[in-house]
Structure formats: structure tokens, C-alpha cells
Coordinates of C-alpha atoms and ligand atoms in Angstrom, one line a residue:
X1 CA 19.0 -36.1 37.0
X2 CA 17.3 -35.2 40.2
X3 CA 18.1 -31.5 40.3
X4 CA 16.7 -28.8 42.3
X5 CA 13.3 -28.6 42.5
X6 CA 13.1 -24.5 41.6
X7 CA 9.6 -23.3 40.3
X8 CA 9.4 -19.8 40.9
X9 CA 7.6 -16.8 38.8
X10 CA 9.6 -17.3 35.4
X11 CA 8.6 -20.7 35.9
X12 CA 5.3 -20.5 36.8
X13 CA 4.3 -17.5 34.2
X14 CA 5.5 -19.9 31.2
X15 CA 3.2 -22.5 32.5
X16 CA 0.0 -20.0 32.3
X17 CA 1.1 -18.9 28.7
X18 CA 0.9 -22.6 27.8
X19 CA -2.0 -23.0 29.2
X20 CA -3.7 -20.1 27.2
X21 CA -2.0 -21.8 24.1
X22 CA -3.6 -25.3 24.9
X23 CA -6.9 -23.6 25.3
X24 CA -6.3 -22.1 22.1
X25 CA -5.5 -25.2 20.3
X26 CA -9.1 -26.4 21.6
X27 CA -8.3 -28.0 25.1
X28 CA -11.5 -27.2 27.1
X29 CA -11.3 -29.5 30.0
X30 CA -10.7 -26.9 33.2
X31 CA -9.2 -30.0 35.3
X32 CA -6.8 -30.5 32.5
X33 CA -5.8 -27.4 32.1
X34 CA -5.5 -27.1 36.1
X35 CA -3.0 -30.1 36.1
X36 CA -1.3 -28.7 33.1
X37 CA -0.9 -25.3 35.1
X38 CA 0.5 -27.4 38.3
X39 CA 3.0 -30.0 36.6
X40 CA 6.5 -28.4 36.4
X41 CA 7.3 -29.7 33.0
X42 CA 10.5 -28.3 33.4
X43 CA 11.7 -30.6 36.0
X44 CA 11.7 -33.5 33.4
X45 CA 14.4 -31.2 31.4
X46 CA 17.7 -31.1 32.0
X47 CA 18.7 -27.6 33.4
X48 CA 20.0 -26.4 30.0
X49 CA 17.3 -26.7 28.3
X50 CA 14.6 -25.4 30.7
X51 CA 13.2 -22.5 28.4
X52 CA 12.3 -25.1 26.0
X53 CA 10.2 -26.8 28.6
X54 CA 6.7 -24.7 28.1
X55 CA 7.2 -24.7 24.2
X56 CA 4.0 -26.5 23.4
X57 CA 6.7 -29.3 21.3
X58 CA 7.9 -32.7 22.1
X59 CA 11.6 -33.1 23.1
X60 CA 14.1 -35.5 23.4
X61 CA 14.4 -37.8 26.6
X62 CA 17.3 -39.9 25.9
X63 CA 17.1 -43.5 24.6
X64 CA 15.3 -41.8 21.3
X65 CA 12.4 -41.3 23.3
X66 CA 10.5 -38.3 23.7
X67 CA 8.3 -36.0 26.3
X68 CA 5.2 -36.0 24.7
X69 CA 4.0 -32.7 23.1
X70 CA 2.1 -31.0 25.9
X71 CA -0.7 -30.7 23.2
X72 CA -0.7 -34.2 22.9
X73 CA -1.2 -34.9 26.4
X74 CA -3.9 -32.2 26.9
X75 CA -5.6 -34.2 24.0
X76 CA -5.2 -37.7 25.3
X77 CA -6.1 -36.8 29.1
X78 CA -9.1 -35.3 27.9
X79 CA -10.1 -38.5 26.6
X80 CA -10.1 -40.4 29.4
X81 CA -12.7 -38.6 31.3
X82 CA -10.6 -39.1 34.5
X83 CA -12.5 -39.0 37.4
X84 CA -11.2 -39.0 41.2
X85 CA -10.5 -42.5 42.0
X86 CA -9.9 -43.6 38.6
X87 CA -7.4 -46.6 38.4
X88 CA -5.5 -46.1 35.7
X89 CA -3.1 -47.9 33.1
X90 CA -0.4 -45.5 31.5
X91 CA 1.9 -47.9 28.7
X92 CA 4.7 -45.9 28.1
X93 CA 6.0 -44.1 30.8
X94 CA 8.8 -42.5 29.2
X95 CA 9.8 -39.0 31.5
X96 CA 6.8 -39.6 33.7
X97 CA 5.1 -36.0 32.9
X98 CA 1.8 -37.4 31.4
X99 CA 2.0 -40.2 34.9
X100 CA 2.1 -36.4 37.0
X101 CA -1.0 -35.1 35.0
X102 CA -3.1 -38.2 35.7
X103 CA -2.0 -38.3 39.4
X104 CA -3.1 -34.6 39.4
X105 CA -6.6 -35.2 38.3
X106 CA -6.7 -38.1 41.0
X107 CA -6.4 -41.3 39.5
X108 CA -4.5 -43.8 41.0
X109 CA -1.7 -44.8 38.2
X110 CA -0.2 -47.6 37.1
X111 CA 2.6 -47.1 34.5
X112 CA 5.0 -49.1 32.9
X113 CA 8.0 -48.9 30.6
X114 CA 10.2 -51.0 28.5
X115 CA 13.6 -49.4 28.3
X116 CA 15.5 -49.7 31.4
X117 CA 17.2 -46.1 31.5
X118 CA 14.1 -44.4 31.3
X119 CA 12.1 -46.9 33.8
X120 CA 15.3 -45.9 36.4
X121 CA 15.2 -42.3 35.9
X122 CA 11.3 -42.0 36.3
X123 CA 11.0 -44.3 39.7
X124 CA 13.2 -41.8 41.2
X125 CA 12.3 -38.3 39.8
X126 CA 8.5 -38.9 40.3
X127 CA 9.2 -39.7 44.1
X128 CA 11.7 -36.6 44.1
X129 CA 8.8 -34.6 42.9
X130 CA 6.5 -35.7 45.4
X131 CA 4.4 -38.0 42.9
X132 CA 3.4 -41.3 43.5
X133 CA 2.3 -44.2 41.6
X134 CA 3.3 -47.8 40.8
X135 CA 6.2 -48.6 38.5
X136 CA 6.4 -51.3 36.4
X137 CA 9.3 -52.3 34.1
X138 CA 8.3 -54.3 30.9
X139 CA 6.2 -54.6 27.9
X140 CA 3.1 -53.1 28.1
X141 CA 1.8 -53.8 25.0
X142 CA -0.1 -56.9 26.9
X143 CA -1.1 -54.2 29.7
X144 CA -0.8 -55.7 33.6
X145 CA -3.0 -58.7 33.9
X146 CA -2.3 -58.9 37.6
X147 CA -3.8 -55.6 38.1
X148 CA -6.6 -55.4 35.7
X149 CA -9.1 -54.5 35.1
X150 CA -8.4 -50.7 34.5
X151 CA -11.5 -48.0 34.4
X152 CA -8.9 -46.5 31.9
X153 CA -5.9 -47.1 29.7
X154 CA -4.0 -44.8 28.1
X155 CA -1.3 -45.9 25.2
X156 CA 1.8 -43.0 24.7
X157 CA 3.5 -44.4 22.2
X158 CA 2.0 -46.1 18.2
X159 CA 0.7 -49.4 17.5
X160 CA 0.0 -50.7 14.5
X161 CA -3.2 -51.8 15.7
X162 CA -5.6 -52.1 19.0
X163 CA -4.3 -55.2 21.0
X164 CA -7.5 -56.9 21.9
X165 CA -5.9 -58.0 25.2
X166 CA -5.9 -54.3 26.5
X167 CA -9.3 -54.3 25.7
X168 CA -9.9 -57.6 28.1
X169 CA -8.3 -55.1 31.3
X170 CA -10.9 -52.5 30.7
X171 CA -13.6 -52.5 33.1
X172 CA -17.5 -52.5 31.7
X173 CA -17.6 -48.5 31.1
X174 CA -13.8 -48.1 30.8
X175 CA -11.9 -46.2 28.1
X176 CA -9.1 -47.5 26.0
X177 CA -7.2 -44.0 24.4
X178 CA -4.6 -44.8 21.7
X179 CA -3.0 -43.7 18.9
X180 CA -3.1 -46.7 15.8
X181 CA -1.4 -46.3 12.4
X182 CA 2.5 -46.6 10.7
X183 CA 5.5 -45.7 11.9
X184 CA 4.4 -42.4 9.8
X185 CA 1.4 -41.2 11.7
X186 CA -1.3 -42.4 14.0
X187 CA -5.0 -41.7 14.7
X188 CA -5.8 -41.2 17.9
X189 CA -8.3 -44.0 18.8
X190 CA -11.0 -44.0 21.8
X191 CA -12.6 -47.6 22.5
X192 CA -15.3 -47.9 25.3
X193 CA -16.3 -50.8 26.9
X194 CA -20.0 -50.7 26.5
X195 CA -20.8 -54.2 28.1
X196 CA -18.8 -57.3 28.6
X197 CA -18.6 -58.2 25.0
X198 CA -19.5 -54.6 23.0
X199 CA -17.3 -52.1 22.5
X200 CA -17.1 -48.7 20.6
X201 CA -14.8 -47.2 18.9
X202 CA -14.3 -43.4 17.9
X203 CA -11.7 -42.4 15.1
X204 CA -10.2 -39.3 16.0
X205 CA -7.1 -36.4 14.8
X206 CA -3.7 -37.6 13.2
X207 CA -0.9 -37.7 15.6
X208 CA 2.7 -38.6 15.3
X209 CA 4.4 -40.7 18.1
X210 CA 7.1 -42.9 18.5
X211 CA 6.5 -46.7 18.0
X212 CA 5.1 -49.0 21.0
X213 CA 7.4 -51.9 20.7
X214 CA 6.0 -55.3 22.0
X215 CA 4.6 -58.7 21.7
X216 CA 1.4 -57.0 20.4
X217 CA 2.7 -54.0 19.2
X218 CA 5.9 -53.3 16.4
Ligands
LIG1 N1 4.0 -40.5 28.6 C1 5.3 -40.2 28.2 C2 5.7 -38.8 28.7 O1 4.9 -38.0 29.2 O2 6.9 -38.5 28.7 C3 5.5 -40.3 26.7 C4 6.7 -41.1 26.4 S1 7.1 -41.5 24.8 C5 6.2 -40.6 23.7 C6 6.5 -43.2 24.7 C7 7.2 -44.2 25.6 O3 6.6 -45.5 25.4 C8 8.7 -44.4 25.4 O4 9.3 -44.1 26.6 C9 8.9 -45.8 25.0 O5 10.1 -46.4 25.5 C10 7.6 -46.5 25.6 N2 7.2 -47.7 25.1 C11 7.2 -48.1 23.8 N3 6.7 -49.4 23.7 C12 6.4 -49.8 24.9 C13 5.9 -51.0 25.5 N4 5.6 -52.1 24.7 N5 5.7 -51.1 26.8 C14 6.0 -50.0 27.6 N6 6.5 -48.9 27.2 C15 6.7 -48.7 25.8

């Protein structure tokens, strides 16, 4: 799947008109925006279907996984209130394009993923890219002990509920972004850690994602 890296004006013009679309759908957040203008989303598609790659729509990834909606990524980065620095947990890897935004905004990423294909595709296409972060292969639905605590985590796939251990591997001041519901449709959840035993939560839009699939998840 490592094809040429070609990002030249076709390219590059889609990625503006998405932009303008995002910002049109409500995504304010210039620094988002900036690293949605700078990811080539395309490079995460297979060469036959690169005009679909700056459609503001999810799309198959193999292994009945998908590339987030770029919408949906716009929405949950914005959340997050990234800030240079930020160490970051990402559950759900899937193609890696939401583990590029995050990078471009200047966190430093952590990301794991439980099916094997996708896990071996994104260690190598990320690198390929010029992106780097640190892999993990497993269920994340009981986060990264080792490596907590997180001054964010962000869930791209949906649970059934919060698991209260994530919540343990935020830092005081961390957010937790993730989207809780059925296999249906999810709300998109925000929980910050206001002190070492408070936390709040914000009830945000409906979503639909594919299920998070773990010990604390489906
Ligand atoms: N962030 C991804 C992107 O930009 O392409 C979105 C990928 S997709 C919507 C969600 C991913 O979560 C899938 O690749 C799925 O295999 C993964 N996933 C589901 N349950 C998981 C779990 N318990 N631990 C890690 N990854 C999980």
C-alpha cells in the first residue's frame, strides 16, 4: 500500500474545498483546519479511489473498518483542545489519518489498534509519510497503563459506555473525547478531569461509528 507519495495542485485544491466545507459545517478551530489542509488524505486511499478522498464521507479501509468522516475528525480534534506538547492517547488507529492530524497540531501520539492488518499497514505508511508516533497493537479499550497518564484521549470507534479505566490515564485537566451509544448511533461524549476524583461530562451531537471491541467495550 505504500504508493507514491504525489500531492500536487489537483491534490492540494481538493483539500482547500474541504476545508471551506468543514468550516461550513461549523469547524472553527484555524489549527484544525491548518492540519486538515496539510494531511494528504488521499495517501490513505488506494490509487483508484483518490477522487473520493476529499469527499467529506467515511470510506472503507479493509477489515470492515473505516477512515473516519473528515467531519468527524474535525469534530473530535476540536475537542481535545490540543496544545503543542500534548501527549496523546488515540484508541483506534484504523488508517492512521486522524494519528497525522494530531501529530500536526503537535502532540506527541500514542495509538493503538486491535486488528492486525490494519495495525501493519499503518506502522509502515505513517513512517512512509514522514509521521511519527508510537504504535501499539492490542485492545485499547483499557487504554495504555504503562504510558499513562494522557493530557488527552481520544476514542475513534463506539462504546457502549465510558470505561472508567480510561478515565484513571487522564491527567488532572485532561480530556477524554468519545462517542457512547448502540451499535445504531453514538453521542459524542467530552469528560474532563476536573481534580483527582471529579470529573465532567458534556453530552454532545449524534454520530455513527463502528463498534470499539474490547474487554471494556462490545
Ligand atoms: N482514527 C481512524 C482513522 O482516522 O482512520 C478511525 C478508524 S475506525 C472509525 C475505528 C478503529 O477502531 C478501527 O480500525 C477498529 O479496528 C479500531 N478498534 C475497535 N475497537 C478497538 C479496540 N478495543 N482497541 C483498539 N482499536 C479498536
Amino acid at each position: 500500500m505504500a504508493h507514491k507519495l504525489i500531492d500536487n495542485y489537483r491534490e492540494r485544491g481538493a483539500r482547500k474545498k474541504l476545508v471551506e466545507k468543514l468550516k461550513d459545517k461549523g469547524i472553527s478551530d484555524e489549527k484544525v483546519l491548518k492540519a486538515i489542509g496539510k494531511v494528504p488524505r488521499h495517501y490513505f486511499f488506494d490509487e483508484t479511489f483518490w477522487e473520493q478522498a476529499y469527499k467529506d464521507i467515511a470510506f472503507p479501509i479493509g477489515n470492515g473498518q473505516t477512515i473516519s468522516q473528515p467531519y468527524t475528525v474535525a469534530y473530535q480534534t476540536e475537542l481535545l483542545h490540543i496544545r503543542k506538547g500534548d501527549k496523546v492517547l488515540e484508541i483506534g488507529t484504523g488508517s492512521g489519518y486522524q494519528t497525522c492530524i494530531l501529530l500536526e497540531l503537535g502532540a506527541k501520539v500514542f495509538t493503538i489498534e486491535r486488528q492486525e492488518n490494519l495495525y501493519n499497514r499503518t506502522i509502515q505508511v505513517l513512517p512512509h509519510m514522514g509521521y511519527k508516533a508510537e504504535f501499539f497493537f492490542g485492545d485499547g479499550s483499557k487504554g495504555i497503563d504503562e504510558h499513562a497518564p494522557y493530557d488527552k484521549i481520544i476514542v475513534t470507534a463506539g462504546a457502549p459506555l465510558v470505561p472508567q479505566i480510561l478515565l484513571k490515564q487522564l491527567t488532572v485537566g485532561g480530556i477524554l473525547v468519545i462517542p457512547v451509544g448502540d451499535e445504531k448511533s453514538q453521542k459524542m461524549i467530552t469528560v474532563l478531569r476536573v481534580s483527582e476524583n471529579d470529573y465532567e461530562k458534556i453530552v454532545l451531537d449524534t454520530f455513527r461509528f463502528v463498534p470499539l471491541v474490547g474487554e471494556q467495550a462490545w
